[in-house]
JSON list of C-alpha atoms in Angstrom, two decimals:
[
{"chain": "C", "resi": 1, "resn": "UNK", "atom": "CA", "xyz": [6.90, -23.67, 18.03]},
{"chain": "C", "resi": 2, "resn": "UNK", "atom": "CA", "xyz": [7.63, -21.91, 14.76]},
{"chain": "C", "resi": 3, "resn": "UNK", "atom": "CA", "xyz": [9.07, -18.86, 14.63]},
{"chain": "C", "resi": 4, "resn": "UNK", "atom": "CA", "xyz": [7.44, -16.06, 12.57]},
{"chain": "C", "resi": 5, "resn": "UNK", "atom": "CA", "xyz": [9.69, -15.33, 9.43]},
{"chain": "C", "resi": 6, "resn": "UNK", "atom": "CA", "xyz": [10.74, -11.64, 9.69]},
{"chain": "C", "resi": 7, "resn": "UNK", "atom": "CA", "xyz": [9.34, -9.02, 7.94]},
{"chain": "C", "resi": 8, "resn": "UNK", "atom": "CA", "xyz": [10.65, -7.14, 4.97]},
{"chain": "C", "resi": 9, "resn": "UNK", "atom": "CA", "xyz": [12.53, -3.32, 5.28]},
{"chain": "C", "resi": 10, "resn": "UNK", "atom": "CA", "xyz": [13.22, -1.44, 2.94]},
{"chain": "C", "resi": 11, "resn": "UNK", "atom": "CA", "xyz": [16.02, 1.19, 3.63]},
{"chain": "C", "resi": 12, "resn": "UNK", "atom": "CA", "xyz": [17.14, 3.80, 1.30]},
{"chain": "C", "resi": 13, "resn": "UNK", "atom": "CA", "xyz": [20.45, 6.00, 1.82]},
{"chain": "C", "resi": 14, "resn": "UNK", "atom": "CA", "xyz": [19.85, 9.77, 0.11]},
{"chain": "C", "resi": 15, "resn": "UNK", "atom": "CA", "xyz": [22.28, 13.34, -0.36]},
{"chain": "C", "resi": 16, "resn": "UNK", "atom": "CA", "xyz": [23.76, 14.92, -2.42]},
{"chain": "C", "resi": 17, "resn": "UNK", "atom": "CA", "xyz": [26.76, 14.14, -4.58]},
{"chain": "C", "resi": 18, "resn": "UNK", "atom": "CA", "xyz": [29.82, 13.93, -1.79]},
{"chain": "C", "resi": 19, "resn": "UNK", "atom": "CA", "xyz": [27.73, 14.16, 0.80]},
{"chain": "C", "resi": 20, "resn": "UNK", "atom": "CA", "xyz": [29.50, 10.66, 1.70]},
{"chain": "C", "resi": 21, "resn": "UNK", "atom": "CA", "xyz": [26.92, 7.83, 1.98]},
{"chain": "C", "resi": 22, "resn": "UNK", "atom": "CA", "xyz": [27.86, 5.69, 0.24]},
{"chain": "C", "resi": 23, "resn": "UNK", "atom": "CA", "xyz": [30.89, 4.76, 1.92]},
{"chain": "C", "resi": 24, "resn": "UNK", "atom": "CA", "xyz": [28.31, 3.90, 4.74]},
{"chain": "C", "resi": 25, "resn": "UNK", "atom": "CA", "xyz": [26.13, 1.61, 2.97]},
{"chain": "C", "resi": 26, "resn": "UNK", "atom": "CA", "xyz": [28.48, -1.73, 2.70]},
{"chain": "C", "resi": 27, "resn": "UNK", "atom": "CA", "xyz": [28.64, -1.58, 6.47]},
{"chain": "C", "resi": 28, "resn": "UNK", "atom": "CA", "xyz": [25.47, -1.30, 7.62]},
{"chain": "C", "resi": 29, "resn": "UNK", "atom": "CA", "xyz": [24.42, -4.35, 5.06]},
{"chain": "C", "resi": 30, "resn": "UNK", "atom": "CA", "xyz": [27.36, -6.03, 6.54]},
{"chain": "C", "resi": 31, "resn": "UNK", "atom": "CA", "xyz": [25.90, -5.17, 10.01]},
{"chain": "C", "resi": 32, "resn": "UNK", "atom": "CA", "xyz": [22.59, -6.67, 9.23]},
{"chain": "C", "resi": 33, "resn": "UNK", "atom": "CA", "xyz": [23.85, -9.95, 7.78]},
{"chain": "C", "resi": 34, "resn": "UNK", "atom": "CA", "xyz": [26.34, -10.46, 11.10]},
{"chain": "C", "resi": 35, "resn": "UNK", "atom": "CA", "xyz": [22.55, -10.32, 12.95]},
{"chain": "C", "resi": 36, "resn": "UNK", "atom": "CA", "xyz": [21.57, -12.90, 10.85]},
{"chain": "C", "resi": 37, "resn": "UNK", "atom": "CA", "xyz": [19.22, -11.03, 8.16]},
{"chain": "C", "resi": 38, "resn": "UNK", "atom": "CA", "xyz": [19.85, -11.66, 4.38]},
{"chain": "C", "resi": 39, "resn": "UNK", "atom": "CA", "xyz": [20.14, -8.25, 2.90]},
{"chain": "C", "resi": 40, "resn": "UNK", "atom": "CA", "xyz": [19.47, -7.33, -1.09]},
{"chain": "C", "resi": 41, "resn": "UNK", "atom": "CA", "xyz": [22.15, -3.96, -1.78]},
{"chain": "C", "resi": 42, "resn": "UNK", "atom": "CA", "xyz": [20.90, -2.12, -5.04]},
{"chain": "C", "resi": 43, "resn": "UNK", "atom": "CA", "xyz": [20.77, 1.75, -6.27]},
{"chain": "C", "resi": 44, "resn": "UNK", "atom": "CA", "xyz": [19.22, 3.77, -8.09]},
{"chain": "C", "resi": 45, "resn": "UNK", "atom": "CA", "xyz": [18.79, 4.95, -10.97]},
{"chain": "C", "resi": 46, "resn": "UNK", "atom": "CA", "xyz": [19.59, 1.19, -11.76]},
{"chain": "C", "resi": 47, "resn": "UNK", "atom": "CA", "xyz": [19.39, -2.13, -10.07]},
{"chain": "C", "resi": 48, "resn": "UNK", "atom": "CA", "xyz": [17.69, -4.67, -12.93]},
{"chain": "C", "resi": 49, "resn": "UNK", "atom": "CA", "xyz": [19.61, -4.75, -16.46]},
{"chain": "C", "resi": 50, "resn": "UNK", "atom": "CA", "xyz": [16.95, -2.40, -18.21]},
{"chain": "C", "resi": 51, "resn": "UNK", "atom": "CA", "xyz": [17.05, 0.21, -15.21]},
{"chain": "C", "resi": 52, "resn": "UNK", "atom": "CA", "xyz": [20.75, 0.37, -15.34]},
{"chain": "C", "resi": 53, "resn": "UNK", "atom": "CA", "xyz": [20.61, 0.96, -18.95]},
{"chain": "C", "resi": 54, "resn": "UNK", "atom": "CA", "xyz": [18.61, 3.84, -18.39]},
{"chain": "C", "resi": 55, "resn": "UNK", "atom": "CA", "xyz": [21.27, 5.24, -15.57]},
{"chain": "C", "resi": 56, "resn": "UNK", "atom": "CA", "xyz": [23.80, 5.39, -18.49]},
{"chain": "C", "resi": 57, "resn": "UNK", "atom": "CA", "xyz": [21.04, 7.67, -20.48]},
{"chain": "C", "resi": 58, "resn": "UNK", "atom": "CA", "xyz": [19.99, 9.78, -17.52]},
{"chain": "C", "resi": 59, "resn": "UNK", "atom": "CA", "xyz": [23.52, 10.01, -16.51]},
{"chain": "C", "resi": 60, "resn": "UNK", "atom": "CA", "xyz": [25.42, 11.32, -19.48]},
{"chain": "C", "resi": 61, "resn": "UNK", "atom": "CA", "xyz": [22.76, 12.12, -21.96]},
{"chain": "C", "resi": 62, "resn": "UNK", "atom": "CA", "xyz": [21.31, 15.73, -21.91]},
{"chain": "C", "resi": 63, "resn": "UNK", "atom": "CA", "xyz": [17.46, 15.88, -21.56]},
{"chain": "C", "resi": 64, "resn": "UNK", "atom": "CA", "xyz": [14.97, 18.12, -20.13]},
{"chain": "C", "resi": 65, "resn": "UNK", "atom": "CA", "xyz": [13.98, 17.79, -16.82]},
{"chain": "C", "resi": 66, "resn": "UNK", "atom": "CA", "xyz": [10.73, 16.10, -17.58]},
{"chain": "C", "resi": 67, "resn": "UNK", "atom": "CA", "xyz": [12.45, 13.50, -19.80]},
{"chain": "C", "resi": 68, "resn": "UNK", "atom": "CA", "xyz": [14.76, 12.97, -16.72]},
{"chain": "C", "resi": 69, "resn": "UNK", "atom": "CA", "xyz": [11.78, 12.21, -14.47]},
{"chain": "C", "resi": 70, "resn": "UNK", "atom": "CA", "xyz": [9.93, 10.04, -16.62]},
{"chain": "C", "resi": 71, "resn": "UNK", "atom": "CA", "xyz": [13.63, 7.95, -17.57]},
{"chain": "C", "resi": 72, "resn": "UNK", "atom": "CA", "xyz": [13.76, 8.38, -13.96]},
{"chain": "C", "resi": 73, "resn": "UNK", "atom": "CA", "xyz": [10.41, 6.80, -13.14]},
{"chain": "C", "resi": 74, "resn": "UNK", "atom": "CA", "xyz": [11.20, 4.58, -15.51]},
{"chain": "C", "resi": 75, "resn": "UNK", "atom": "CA", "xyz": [13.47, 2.76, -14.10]},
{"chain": "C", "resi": 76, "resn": "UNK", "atom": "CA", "xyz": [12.34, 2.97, -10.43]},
{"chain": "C", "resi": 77, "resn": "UNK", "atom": "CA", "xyz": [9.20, 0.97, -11.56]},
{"chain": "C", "resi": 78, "resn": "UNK", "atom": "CA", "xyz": [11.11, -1.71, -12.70]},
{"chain": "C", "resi": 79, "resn": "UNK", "atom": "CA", "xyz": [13.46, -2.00, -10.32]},
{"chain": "C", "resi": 80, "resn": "UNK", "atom": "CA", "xyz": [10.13, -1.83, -7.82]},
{"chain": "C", "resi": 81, "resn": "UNK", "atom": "CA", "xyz": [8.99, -4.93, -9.83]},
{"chain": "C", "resi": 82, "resn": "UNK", "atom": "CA", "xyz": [12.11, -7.12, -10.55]},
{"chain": "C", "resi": 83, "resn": "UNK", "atom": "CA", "xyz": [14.02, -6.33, -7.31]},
{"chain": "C", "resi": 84, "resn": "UNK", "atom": "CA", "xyz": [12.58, -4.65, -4.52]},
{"chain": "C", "resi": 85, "resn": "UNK", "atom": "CA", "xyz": [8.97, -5.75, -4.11]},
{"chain": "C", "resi": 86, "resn": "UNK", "atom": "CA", "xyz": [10.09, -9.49, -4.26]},
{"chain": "C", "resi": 87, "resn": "UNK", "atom": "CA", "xyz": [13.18, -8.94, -1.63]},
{"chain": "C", "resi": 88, "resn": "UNK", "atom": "CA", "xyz": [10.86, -7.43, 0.46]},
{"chain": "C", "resi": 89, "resn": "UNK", "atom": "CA", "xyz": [7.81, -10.41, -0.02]},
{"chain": "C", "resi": 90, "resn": "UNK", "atom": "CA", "xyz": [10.75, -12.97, 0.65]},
{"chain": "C", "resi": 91, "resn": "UNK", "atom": "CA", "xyz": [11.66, -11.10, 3.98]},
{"chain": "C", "resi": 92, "resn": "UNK", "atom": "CA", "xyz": [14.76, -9.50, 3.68]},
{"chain": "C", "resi": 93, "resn": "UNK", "atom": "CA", "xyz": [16.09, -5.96, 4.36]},
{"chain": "C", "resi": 94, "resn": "UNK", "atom": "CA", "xyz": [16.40, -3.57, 0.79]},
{"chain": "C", "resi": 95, "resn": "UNK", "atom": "CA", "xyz": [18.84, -1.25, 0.93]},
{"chain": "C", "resi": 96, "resn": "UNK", "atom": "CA", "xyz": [18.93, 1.27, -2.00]},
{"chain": "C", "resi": 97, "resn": "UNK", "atom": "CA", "xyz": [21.93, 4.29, -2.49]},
{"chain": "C", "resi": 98, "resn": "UNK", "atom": "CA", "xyz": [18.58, 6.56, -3.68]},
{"chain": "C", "resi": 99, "resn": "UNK", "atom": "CA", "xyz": [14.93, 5.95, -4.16]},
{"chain": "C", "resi": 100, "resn": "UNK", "atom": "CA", "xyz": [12.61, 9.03, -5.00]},
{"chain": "C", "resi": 101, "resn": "UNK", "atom": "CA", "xyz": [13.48, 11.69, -2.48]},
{"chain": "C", "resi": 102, "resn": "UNK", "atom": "CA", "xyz": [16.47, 11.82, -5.00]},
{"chain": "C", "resi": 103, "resn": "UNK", "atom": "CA", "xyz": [14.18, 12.50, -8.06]},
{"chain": "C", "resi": 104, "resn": "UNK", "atom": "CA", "xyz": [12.07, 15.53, -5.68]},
{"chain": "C", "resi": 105, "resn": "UNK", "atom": "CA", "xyz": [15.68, 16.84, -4.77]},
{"chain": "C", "resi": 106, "resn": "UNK", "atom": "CA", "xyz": [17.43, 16.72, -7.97]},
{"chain": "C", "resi": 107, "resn": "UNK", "atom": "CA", "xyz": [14.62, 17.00, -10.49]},
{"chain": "C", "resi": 108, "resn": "UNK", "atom": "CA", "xyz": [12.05, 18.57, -8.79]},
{"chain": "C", "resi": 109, "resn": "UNK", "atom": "CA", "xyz": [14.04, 21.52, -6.53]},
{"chain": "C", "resi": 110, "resn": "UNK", "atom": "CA", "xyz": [17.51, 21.31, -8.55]},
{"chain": "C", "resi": 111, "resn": "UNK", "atom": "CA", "xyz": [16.07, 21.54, -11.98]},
{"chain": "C", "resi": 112, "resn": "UNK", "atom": "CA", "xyz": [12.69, 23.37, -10.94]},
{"chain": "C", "resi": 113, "resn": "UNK", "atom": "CA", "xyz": [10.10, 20.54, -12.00]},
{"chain": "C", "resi": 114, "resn": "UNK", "atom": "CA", "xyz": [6.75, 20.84, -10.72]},
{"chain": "C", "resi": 115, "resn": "UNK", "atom": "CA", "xyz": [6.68, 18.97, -7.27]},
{"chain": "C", "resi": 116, "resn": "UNK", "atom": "CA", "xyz": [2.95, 18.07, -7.95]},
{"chain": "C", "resi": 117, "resn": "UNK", "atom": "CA", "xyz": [3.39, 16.55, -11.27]},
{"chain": "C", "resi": 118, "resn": "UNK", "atom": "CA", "xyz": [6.44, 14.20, -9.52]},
{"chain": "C", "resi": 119, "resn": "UNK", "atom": "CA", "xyz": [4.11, 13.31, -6.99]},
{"chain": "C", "resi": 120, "resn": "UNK", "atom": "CA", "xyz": [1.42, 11.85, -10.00]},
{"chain": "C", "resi": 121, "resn": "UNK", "atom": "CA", "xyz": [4.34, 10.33, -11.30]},
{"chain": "C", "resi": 122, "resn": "UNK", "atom": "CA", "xyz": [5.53, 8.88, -7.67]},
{"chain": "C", "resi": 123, "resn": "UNK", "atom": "CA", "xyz": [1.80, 7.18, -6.85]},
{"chain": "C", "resi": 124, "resn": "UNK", "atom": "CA", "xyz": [1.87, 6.00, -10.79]},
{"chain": "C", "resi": 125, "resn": "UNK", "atom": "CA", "xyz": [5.09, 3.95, -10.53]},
{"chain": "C", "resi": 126, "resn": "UNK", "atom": "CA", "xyz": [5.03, 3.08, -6.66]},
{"chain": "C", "resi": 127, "resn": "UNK", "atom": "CA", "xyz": [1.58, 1.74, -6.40]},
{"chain": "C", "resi": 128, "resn": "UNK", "atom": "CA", "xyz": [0.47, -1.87, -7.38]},
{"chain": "C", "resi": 129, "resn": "UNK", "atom": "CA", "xyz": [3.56, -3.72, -7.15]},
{"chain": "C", "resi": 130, "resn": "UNK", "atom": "CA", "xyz": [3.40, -5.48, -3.48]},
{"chain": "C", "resi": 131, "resn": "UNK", "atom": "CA", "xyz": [0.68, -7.39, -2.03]},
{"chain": "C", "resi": 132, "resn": "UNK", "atom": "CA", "xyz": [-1.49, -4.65, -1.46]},
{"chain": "C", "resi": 133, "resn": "UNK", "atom": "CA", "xyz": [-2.56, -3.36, -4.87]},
{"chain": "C", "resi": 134, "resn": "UNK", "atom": "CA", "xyz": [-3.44, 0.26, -3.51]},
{"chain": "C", "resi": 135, "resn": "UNK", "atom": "CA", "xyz": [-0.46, 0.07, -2.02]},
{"chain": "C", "resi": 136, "resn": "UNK", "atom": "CA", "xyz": [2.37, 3.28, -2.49]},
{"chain": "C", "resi": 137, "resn": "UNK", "atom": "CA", "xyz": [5.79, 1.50, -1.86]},
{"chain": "C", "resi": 138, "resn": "UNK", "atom": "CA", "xyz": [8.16, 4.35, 0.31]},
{"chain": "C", "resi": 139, "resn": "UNK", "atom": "CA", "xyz": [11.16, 3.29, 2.41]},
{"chain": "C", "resi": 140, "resn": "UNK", "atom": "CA", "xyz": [10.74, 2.33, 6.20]},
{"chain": "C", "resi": 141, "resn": "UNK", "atom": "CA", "xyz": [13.76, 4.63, 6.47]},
{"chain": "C", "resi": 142, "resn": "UNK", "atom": "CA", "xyz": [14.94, 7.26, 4.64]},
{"chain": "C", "resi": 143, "resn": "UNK", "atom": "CA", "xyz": [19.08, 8.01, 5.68]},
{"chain": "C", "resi": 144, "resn": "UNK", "atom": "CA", "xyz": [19.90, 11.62, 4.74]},
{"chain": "C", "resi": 145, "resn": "UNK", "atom": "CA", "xyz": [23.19, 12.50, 4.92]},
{"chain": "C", "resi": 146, "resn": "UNK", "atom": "CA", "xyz": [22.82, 15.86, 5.54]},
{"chain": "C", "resi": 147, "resn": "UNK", "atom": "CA", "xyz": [25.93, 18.36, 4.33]},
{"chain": "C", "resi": 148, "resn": "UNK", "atom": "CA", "xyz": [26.95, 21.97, 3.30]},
{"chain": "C", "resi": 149, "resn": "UNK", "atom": "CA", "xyz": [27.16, 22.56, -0.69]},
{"chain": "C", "resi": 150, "resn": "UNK", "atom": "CA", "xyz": [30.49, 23.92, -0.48]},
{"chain": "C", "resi": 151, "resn": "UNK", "atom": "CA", "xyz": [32.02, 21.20, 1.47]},
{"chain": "C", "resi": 152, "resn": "UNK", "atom": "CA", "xyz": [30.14, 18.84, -1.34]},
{"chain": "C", "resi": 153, "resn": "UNK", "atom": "CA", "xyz": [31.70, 20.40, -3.81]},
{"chain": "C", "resi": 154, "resn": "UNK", "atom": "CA", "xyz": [35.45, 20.51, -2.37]},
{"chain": "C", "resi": 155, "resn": "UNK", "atom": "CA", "xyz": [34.89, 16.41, -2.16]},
{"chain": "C", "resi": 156, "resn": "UNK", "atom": "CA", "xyz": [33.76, 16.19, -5.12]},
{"chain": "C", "resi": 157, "resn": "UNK", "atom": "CA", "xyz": [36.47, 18.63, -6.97]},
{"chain": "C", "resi": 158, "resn": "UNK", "atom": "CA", "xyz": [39.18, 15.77, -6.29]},
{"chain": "C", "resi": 159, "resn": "UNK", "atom": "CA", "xyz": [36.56, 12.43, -7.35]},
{"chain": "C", "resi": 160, "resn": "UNK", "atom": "CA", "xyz": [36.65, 11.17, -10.81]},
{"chain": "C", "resi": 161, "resn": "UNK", "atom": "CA", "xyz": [35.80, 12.40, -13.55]},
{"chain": "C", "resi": 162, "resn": "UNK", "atom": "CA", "xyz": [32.17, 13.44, -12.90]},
{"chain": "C", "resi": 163, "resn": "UNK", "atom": "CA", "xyz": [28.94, 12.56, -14.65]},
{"chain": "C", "resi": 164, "resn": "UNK", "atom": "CA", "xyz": [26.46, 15.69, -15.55]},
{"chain": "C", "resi": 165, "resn": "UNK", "atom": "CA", "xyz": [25.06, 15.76, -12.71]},
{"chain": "C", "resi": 166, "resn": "UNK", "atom": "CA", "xyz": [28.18, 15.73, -10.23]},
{"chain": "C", "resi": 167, "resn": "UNK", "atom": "CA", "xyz": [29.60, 18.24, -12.59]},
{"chain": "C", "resi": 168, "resn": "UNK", "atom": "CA", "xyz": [26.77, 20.96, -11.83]},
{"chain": "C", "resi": 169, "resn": "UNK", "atom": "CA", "xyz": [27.85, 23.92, -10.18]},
{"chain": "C", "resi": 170, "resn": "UNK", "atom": "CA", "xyz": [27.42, 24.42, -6.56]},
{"chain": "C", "resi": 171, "resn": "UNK", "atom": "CA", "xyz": [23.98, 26.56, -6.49]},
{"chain": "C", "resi": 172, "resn": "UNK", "atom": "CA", "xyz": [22.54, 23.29, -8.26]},
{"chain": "C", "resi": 173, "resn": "UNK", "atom": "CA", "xyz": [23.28, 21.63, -5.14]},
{"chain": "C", "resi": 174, "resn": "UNK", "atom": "CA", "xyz": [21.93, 23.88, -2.65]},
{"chain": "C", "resi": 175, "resn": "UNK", "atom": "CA", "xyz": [18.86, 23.73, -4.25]},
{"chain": "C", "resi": 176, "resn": "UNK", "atom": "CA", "xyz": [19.18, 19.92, -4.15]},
{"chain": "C", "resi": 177, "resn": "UNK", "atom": "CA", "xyz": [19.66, 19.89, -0.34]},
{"chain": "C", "resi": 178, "resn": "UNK", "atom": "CA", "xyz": [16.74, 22.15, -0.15]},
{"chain": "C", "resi": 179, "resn": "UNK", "atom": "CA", "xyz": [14.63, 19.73, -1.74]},
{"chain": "C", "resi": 180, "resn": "UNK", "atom": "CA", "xyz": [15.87, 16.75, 0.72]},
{"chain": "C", "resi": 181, "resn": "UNK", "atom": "CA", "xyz": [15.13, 19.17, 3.32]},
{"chain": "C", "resi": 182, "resn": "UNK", "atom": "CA", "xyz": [11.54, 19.77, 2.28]},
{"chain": "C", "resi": 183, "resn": "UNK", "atom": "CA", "xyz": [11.07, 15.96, 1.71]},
{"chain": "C", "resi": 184, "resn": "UNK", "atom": "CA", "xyz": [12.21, 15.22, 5.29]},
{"chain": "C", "resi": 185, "resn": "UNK", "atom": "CA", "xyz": [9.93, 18.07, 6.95]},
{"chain": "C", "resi": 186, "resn": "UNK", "atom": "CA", "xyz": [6.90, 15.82, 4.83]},
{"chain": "C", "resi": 187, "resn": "UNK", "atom": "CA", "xyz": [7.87, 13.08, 6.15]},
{"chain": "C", "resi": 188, "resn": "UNK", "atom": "CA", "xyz": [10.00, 13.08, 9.21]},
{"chain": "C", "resi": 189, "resn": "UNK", "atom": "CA", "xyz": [8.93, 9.92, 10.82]},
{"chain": "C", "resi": 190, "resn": "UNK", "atom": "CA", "xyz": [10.38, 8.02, 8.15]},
{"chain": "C", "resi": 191, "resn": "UNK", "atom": "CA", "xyz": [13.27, 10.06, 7.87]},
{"chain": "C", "resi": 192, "resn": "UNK", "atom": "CA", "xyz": [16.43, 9.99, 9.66]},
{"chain": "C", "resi": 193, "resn": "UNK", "atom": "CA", "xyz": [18.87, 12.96, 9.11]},
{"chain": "C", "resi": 194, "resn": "UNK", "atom": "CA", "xyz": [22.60, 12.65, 9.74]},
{"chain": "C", "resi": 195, "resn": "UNK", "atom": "CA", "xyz": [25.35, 15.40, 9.90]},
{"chain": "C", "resi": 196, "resn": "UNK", "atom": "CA", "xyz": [27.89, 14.48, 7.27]},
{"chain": "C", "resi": 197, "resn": "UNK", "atom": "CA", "xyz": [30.17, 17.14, 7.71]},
{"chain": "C", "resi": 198, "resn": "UNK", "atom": "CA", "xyz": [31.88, 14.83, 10.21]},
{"chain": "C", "resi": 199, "resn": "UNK", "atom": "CA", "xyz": [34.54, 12.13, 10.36]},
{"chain": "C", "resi": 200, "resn": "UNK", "atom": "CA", "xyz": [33.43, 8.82, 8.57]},
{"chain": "C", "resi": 201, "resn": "UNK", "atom": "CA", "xyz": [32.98, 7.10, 12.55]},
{"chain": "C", "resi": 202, "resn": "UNK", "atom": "CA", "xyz": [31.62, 9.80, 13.65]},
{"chain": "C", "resi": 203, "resn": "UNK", "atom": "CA", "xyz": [28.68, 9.52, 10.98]},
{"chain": "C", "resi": 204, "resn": "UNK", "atom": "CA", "xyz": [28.70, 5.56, 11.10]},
{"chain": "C", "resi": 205, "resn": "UNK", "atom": "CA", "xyz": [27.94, 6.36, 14.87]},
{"chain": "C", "resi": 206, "resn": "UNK", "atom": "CA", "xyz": [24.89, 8.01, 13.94]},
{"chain": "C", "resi": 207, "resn": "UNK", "atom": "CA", "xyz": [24.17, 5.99, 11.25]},
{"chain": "C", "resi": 208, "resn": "UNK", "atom": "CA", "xyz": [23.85, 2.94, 14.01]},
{"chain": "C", "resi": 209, "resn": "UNK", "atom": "CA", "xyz": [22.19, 4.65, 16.66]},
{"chain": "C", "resi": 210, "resn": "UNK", "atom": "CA", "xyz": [19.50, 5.40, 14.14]},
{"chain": "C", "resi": 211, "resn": "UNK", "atom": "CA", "xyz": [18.90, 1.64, 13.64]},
{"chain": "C", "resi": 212, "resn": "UNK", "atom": "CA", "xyz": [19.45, 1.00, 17.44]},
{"chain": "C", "resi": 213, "resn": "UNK", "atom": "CA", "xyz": [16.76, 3.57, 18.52]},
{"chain": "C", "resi": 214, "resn": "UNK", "atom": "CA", "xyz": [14.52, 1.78, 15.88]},
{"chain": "C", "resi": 215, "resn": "UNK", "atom": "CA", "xyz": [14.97, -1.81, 17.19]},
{"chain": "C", "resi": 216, "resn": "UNK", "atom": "CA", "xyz": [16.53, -2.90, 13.96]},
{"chain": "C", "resi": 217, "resn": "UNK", "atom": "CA", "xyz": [20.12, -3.73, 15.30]},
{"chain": "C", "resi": 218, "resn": "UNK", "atom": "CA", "xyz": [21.42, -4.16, 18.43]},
{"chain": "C", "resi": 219, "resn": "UNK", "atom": "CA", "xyz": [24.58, -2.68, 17.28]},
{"chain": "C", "resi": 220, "resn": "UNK", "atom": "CA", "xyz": [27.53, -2.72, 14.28]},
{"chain": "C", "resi": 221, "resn": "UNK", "atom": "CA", "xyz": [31.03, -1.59, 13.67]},
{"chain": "C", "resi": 222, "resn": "UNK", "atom": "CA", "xyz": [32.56, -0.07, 10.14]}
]
């Protein structure tokens, strides 16, 4: 008897600047190898040579916040086309550090962009590129690391030398956690909200027990 080749899942990590997860995301891809699944680790903006070109723009060039969506958008279709969608096809697990609850919190609540225009932009780049060509591609799961501006900011304050968006004040990012918020109460069976403001077991813990309750792993350790 064969064995059924498992399915794709696509995992995305999302918070604000210091809210911590990516310290999180080597381990659980190292968790999902050790139980025998190949694993494809990417992030966005970025992930295919043209899409991280467009990172370096969106990161340190100034633009409105339209021109940050669409070099946004951009780049997520790409990376949907050259990365992603085939990973997924070939049966492995995705996991992305961002995806577009990033673009709704940052762009759409932090700079004040229309939510309903992102969302024409969303089905425009996210539909077409898997097997199913009326299909929207969103995560499986959606990670939020959940934590206070202020306690953001006072990790950030002693990081390197941050890009324009890490160097916006804290109000910026209170808005931005707003707008994760409001994308988790849209969605919040695909969502999956952790307390950051904890110690880095602590939120591997509930990072785990996340993937546990889901079937996904039977377990992992940092």
């Amino acid at each position: 008897m064969t064995l059924a080749a498992p399915s794709g899942l696509f995992i995305t990590f999302e918070g604000i600047d210091g809210a911590g997860k990516s310290s999180h995301i080597d381990a659980l891809a190292q968790a999902f190898r050790q139980a025998g699944r190949t694993v494809t680790l990417t992030r966005e903006p970025g992930g295919t040579p043209l899409a991280e070109k467009l990172r370096q723009l969106l990161l340190h060039d100034a633009m409105d916040p339209l021109t940050e969506a669409l070099v946004v958008f951009a780049a997520r279709r790409d990376h949907l086309v050259q990365v992603i969608e085939p990973a997924l096809a070939r049966g492995e697990v995705v996991i992305s550090d961002r995806f577009t609850d990033a673009t709704f919190a940052y762009q759409g609540a932090g700079r004040g962009f229309d939510w309903q225009k992102l969302q024409v932009l969303e089905r425009m780049a996210q539909t077409g590129g898997g097997l199913d060509a009326s299909l929207m591609r969103e995560p499986d799961l959606t990670i939020w690391f959940d934590l206070p501006a202020a306690v953001a900011a006072e990790r950030l304050a002693a990081a390197r030398v941050p890009d324009r968006f890490e160097a916006q004040p804290q109000a910026f990012f209170a808005a931005v956690a707003d707008g994760y918020a409001r994308r988790c109460a849209q969605a919040p069976g695909r969502f999956a909200r952790i307390d950051a403001h904890h110690s880095r077991e602590a939120v591997w813990q509930q990072v785990i027990a996340v993937l546990q309750a889901r079937g996904w792993l039977a377990g992992g350790a940092v």
